[in-house]
CSV table of C-alpha atoms in Angstrom, one decimal:
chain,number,residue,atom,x,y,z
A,1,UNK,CA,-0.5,-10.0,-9.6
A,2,UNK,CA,-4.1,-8.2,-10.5
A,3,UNK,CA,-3.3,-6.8,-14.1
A,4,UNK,CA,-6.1,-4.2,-14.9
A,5,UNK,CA,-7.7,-4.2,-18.6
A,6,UNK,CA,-8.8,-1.2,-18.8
A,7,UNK,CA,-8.2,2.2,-17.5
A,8,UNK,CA,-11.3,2.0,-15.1
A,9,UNK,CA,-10.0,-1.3,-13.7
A,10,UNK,CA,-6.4,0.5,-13.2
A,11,UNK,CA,-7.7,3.7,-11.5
A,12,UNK,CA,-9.8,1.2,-9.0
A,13,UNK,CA,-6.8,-0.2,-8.0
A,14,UNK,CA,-5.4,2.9,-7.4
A,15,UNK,CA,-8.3,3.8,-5.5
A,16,UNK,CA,-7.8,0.3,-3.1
A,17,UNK,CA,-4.4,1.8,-2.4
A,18,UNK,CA,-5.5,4.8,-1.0
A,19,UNK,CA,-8.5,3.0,0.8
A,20,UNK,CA,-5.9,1.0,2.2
A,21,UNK,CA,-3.8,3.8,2.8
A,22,UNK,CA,-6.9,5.9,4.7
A,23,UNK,CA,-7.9,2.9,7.1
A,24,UNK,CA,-4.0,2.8,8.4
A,25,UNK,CA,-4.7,6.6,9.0
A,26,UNK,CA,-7.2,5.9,10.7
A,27,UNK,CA,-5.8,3.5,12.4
A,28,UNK,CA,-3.4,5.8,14.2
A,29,UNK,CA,-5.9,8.3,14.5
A,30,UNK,CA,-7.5,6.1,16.9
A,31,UNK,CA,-4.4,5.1,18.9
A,32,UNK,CA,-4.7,8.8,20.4
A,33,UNK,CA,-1.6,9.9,21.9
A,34,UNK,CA,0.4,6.7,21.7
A,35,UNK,CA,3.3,6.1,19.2
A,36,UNK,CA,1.9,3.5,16.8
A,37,UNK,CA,4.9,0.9,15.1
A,38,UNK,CA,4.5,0.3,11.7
A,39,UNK,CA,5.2,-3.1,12.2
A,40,UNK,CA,1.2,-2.9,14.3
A,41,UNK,CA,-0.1,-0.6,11.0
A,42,UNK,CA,1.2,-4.2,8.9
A,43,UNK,CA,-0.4,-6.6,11.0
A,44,UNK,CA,-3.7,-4.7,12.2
A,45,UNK,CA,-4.3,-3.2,9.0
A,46,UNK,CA,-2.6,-4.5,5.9
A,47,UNK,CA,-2.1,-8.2,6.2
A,48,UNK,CA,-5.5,-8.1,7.2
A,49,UNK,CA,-6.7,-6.6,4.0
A,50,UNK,CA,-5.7,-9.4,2.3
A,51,UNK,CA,-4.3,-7.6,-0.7
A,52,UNK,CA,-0.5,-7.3,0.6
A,53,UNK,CA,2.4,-9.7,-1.5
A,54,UNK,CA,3.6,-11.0,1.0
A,55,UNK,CA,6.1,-12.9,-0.7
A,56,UNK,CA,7.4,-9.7,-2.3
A,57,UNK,CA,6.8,-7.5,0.7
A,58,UNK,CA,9.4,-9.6,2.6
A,59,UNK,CA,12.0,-9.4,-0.4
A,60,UNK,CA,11.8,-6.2,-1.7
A,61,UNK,CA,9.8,-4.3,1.0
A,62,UNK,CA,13.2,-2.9,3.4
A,63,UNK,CA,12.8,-1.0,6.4
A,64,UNK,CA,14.3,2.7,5.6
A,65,UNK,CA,11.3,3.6,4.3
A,66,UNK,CA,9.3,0.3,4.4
A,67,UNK,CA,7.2,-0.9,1.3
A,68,UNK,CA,4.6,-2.7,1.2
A,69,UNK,CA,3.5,-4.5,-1.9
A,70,UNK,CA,0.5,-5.2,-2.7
A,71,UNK,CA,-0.8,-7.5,-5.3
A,72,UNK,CA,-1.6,-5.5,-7.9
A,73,UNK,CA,0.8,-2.7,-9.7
A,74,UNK,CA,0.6,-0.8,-6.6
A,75,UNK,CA,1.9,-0.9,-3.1
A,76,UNK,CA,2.5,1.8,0.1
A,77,UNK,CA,5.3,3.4,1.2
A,78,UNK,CA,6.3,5.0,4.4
A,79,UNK,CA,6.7,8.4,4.5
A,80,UNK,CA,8.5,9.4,7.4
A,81,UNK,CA,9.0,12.7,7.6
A,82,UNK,CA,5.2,12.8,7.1
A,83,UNK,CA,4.9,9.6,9.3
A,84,UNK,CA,2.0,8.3,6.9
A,85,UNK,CA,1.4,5.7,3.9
A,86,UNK,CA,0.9,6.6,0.4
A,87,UNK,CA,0.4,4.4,-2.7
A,88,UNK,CA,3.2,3.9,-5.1
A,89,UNK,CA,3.6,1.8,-8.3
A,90,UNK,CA,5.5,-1.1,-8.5
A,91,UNK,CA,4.1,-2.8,-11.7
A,92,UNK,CA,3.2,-2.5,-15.3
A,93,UNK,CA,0.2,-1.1,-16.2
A,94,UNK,CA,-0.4,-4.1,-19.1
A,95,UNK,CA,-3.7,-2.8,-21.8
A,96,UNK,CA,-4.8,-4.7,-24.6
A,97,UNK,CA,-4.0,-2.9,-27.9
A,98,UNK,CA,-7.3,-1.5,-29.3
């Protein structure tokens, strides 16, 4: 897992999250009117991103709403009633003592 040093390092993981996040919105977006399964947004979008767990994904993630964890403190999670991704934190958040 990515453990961020500082507070800049944290917030840009944050920040992959949501890029993440965005690109499986867009994703859909482009789909037009078909129904798009999140099991699709996982393999078109984030395993290709290369920053999911996938280990921990497939242990921890569940189905009702899915998670997906990503290698650092954060992951995504389904919202459904929303039917979109947002970022969630799954880690510590580990700075050095100044």
């Amino acid at each position: 897992m990515v453990d961020p040093k500082n507070v800049d390092e944290a917030y840009a993981l944050v920040e992959e999250a949501w890029a993440i996040s965005d690109a499986a919105r867009d994703y859909v977006k482009t789909a037009g009117e078909r129904e798009v399964p999140l099991q699709e947004i996982v393999d078109k979008v984030f395993l290709p991103s290369g920053k999911v767990d996938v280990e921990k994904t497939q242990k921890e993630g569940g189905n009702n709403p899915p998670k997906i964890f990503l290698q650092s403190p954060y992951g995504l999670q389904y919202r459904p009633d929303h039917k979109d991704w947002i970022p969630f934190r799954h880690g510590p958040l580990n700075f050095p003592l100044i």
